[in-house]
Short mmCIF file of C-alpha atoms and ligand atoms in Angstrom, two decimals:
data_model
loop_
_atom_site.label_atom_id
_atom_site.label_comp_id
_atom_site.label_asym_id
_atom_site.label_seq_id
_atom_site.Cartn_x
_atom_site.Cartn_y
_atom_site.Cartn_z
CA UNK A 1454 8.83 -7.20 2.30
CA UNK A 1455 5.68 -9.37 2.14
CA UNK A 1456 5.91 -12.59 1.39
CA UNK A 1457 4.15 -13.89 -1.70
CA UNK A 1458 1.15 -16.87 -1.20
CA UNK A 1459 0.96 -19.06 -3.92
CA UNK A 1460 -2.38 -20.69 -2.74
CA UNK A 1461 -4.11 -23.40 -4.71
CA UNK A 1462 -8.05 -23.62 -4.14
CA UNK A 1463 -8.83 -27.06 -5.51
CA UNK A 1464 -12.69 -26.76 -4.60
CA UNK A 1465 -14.61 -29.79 -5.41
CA UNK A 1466 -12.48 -31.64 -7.41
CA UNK A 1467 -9.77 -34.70 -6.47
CA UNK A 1468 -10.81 -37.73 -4.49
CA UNK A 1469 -8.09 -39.34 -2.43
CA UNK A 1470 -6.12 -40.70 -4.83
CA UNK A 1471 -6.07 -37.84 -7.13
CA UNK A 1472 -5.70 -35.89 -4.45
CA UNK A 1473 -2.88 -37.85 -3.02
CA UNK A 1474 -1.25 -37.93 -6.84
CA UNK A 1475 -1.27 -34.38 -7.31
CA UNK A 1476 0.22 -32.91 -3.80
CA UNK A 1477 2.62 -35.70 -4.03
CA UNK A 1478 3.80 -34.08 -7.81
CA UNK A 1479 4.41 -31.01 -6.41
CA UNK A 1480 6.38 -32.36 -3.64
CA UNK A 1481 8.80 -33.68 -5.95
CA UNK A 1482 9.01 -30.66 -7.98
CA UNK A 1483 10.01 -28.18 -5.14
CA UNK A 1484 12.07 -31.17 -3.35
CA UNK A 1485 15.47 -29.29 -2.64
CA UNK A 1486 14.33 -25.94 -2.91
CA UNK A 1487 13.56 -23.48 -0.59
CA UNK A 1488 11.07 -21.06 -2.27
CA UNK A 1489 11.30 -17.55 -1.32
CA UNK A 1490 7.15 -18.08 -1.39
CA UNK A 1491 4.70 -19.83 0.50
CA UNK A 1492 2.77 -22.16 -0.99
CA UNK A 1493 -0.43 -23.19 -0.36
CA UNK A 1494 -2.91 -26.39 -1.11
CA UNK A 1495 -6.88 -26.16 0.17
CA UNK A 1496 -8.13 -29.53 -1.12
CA UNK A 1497 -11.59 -30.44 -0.19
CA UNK A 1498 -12.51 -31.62 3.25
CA UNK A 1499 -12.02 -35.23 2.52
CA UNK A 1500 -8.60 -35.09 1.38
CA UNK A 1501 -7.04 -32.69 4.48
CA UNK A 1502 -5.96 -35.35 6.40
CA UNK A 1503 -4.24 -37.43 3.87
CA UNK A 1504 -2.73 -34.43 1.90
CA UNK A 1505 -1.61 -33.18 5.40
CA UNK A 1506 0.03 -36.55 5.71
CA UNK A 1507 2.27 -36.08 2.53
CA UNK A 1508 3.38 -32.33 3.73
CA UNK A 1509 4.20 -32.48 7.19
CA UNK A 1510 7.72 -31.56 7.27
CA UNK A 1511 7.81 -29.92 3.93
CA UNK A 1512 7.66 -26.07 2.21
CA UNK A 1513 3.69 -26.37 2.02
CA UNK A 1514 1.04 -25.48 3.72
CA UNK A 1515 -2.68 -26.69 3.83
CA UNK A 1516 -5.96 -24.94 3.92
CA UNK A 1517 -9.34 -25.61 4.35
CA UNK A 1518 -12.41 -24.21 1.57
CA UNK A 1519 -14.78 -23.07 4.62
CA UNK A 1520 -15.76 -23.66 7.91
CA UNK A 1521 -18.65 -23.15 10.80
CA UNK A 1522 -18.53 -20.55 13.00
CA UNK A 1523 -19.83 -22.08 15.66
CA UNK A 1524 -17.58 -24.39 18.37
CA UNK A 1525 -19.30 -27.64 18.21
CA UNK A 1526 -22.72 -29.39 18.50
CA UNK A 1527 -25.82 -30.43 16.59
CA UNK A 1528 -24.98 -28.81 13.23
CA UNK A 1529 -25.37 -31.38 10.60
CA UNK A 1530 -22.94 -31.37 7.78
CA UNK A 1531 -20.66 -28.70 9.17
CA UNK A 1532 -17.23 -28.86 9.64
CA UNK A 1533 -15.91 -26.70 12.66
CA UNK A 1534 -12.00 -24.63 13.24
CA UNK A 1535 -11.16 -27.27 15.82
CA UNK A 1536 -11.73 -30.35 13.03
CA UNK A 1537 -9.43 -28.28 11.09
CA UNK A 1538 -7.03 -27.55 13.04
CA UNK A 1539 -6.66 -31.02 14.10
CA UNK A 1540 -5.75 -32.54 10.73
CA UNK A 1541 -2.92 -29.56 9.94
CA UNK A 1542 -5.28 -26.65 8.40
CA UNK A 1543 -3.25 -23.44 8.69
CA UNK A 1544 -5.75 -21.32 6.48
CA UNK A 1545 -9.01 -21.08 5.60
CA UNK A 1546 -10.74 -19.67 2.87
CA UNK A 1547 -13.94 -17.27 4.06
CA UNK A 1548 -16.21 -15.61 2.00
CA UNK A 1549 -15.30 -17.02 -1.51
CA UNK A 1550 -18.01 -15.66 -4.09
CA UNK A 1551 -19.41 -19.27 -4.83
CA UNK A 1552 -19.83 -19.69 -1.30
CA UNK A 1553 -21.70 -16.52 -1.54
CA UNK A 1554 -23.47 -16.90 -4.31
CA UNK A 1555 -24.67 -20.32 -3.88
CA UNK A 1556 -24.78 -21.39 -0.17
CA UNK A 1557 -26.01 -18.11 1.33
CA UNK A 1558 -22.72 -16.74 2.98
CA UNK A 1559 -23.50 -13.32 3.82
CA UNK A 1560 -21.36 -10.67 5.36
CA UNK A 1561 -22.76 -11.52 8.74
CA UNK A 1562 -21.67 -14.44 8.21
CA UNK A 1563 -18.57 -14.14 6.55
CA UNK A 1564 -17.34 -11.30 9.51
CA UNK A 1565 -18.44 -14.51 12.47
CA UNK A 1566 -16.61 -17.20 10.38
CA UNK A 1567 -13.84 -14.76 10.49
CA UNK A 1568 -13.34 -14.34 14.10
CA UNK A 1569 -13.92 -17.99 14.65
CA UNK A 1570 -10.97 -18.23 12.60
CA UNK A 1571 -9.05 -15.43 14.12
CA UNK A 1572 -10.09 -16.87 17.89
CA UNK A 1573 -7.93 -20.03 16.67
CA UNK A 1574 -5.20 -18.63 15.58
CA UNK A 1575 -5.91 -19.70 11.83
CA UNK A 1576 -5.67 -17.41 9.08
CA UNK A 1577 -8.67 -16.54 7.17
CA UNK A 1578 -8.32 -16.02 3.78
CA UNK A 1579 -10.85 -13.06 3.22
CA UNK A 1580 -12.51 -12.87 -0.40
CA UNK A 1581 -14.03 -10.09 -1.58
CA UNK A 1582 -15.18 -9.13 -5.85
CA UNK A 1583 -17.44 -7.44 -7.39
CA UNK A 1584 -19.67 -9.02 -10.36
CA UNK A 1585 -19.54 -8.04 -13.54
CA UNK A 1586 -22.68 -5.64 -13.29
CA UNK A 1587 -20.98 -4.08 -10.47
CA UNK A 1588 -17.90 -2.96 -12.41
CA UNK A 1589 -19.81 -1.83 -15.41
CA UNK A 1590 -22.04 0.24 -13.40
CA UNK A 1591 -18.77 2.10 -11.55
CA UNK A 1592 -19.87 0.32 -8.58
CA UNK A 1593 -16.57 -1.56 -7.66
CA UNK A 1594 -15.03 0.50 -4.96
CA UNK A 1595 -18.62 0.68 -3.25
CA UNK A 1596 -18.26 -3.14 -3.21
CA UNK A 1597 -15.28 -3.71 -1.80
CA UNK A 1598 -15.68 -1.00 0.68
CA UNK A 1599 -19.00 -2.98 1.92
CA UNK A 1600 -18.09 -6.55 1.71
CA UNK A 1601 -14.28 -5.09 4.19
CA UNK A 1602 -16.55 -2.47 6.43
CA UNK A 1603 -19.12 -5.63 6.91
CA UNK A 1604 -16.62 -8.49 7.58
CA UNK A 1605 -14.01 -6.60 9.84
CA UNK A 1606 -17.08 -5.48 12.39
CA UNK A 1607 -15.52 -5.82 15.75
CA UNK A 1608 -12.45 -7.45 15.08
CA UNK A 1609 -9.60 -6.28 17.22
CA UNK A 1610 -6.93 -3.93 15.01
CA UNK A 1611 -4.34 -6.28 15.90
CA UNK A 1612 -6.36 -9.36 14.59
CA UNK A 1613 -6.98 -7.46 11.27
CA UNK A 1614 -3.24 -7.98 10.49
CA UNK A 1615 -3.53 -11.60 10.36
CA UNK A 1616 -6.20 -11.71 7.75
CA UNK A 1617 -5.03 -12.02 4.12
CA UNK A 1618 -7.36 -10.85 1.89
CA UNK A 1619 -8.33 -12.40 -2.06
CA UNK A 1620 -9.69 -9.70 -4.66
CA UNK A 1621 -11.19 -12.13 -6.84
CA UNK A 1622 -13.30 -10.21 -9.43
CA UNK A 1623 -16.67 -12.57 -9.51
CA UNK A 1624 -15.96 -12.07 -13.92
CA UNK A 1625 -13.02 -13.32 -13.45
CA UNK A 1626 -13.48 -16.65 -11.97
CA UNK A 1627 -13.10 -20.06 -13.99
CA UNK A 1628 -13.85 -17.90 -17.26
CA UNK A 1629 -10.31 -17.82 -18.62
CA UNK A 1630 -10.65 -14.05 -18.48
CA UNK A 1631 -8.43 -12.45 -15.72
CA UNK A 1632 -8.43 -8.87 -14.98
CA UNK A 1633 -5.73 -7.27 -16.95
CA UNK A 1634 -2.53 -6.26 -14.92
CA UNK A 1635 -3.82 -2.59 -14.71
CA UNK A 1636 -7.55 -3.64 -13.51
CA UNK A 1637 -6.09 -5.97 -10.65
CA UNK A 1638 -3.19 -3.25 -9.97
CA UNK A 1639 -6.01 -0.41 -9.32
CA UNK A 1640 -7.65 -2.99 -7.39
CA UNK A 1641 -5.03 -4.19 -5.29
CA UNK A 1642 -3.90 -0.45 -4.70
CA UNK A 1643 -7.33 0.57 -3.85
CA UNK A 1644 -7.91 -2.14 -1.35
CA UNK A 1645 -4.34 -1.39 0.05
CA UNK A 1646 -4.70 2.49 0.48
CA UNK A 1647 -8.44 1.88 2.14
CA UNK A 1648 -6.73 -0.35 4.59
CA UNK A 1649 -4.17 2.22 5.53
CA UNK A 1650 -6.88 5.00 6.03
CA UNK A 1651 -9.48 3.11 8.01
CA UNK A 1652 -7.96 0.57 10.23
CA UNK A 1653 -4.24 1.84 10.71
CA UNK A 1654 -0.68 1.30 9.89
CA UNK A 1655 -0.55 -2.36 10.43
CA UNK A 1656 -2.16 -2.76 7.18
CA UNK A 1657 0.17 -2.49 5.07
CA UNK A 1658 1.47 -6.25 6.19
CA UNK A 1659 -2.11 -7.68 5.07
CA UNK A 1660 -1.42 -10.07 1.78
CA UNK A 1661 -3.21 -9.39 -0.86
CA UNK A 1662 -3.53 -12.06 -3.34
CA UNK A 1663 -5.39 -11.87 -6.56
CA UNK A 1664 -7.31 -14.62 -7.58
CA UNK A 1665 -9.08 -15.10 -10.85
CA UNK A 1666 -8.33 -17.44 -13.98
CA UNK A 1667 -4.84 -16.67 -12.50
CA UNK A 1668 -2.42 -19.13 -15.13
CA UNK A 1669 1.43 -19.22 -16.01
CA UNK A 1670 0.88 -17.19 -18.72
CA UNK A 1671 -0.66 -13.97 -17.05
CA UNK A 1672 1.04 -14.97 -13.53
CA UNK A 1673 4.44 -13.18 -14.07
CA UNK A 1674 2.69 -9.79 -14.82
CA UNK A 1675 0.31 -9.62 -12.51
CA UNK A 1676 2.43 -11.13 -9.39
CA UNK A 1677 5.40 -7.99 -10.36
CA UNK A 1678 2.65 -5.61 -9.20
CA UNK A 1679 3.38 -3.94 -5.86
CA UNK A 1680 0.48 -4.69 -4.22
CA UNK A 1681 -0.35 -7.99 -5.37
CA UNK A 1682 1.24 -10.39 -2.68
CA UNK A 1683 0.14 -13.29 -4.39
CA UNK A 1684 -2.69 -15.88 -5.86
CA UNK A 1685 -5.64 -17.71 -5.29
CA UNK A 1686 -5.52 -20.21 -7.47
CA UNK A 1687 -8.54 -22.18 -9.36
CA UNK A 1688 -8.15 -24.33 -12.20
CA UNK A 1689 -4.64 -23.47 -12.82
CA UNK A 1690 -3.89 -25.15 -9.27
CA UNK A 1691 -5.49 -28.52 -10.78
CA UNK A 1692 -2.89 -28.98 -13.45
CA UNK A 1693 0.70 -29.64 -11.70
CA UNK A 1694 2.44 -27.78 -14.85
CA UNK A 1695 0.83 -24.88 -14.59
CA UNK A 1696 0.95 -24.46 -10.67
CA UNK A 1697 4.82 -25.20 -10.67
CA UNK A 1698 5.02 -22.65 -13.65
CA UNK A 1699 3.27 -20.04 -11.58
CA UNK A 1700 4.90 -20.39 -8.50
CA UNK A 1701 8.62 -19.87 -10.40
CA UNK A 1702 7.03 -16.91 -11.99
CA UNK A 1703 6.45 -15.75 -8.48
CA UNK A 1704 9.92 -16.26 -7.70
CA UNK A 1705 11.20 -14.17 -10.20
CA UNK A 1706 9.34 -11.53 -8.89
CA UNK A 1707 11.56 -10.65 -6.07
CA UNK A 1708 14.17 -8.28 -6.31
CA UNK A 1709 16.34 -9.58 -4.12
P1 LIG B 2736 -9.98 -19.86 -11.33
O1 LIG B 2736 -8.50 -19.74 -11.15
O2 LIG B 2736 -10.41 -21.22 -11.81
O3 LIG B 2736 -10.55 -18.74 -12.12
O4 LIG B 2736 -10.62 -19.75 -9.87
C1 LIG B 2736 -10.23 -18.70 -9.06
C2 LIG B 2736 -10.80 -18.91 -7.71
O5 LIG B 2736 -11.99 -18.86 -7.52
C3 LIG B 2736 -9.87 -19.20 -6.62
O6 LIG B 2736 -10.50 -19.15 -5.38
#
């Protein structure tokens, strides 16, 4: 059985301290338990290392919002797989749709951040979603087959294993309005069987998570479908409560 990623994607919000605050909160609120899920914080850049700091040696894991896909050199600004790697990033998230929308990250792009990922032995987090036009216009599928075909170009089949991929529907995000269990189930299902038919058996390992004004009152239903492995988590993931709550609805999820 896969094992569900509760993943928190704090994007720019907390500075050190409230940074600091919050992962330290839900430290003490999983202290003693072992949770059948992972869980998952990506705090900004400038809170890795201390967050990292306050997890070593417990059930969390830390992720980074982006990266550069190049090694190293004169690339103002940019934060490189090896930076990451050296203050405890596990993850990283490629391809999210604001990073698309607003800083130019194309599926080029997305597919080399990808392997740089993959050549470090990170895991990318792979987000894919179509708009809101998109879905209207029955254009969905057509989508998410493009923005997959595009950012698995020449990656080894064993390498595509690793990847865990986010449907985030673009509608979706920090509106309050999540797909409905049905919508994100077709989804999820969809991306799962396309998997399976174009690059092989392995597939059906890949996480799936479903991110998308994900909260603890829509968590339980949507994490109970099949093929939803787990979430990527916005402004839920800012407000301890609600992050706990989700992650326990996770756990009720399995069937043991
Ligand atoms: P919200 O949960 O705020 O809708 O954000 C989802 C998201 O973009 C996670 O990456």
């Amino acid at each position: 059985m896969r094992r569900k990623l509760i993943a928190g994607n704090w994007k720019m919000n907390t500075n050190i301290n409230s940074a600091n605050e919050l992962v330290s909160s839900i430290i003490e609120k999983i202290e003693g338990r072992e949770p059948k899920s992972e869980l998952l914080v990506c705090p900004p850049f400038t809170n890795l290392s201390s967050v990292n700091e306050l997890i070593k040696d417990k059930n969390i894991s830390l992720g980074a919002q982006n990266c550069e896909y190049r090694d190293s050199g004169a690339y103002t600004g940019e934060v490189s797989v090896e930076m990451l790697i050296s203050v405890g990033c596990k993850y990283v998230i490629i391809g999210h749709s604001e990073r698309r929308q607003y800083y130019g990250d194309t599926d080029e792009i997305i597919n080399l951040k990808i392997k740089q990922v993959l050549k470090h032995n990170l895991t990318p987090i792979f987000c894919i979603g179509e708009t809101i036009e998109d879905r209207n216009s029955g254009n969905t599928f057509k989508v998410l087959e493009n923005q997959i075909r595009k950012a698995y170009q020449d990656i080894d089949k064993n390498d595509l294993s690793k990847i865990v991929i986010a449907y985030e529907p673009v509608w979706a995000i920090g509106t309050g309005v999540s797909a409905t269990t049905e919508q994100a189930s077709e989804a999820h299902t969809w991306i799962r069987n396309f998997l399976n038919e174009n690059y092989g058996k392995e597939s059906s390992n890949i996480r799936i998570l479903y991110g998308g004004s994900m909260n603890e009152k829509n968590s339980f239903d949507l994490l109970s479908c099949p093929d939803i492995d787990g979430g990527l988590i916005g402004g839920a993931a800012l407000k301890l409560e609600s992050f706990i709550s989700i992650l326990n609805n996770a756990e009720t999820t399995y069937k043991n």
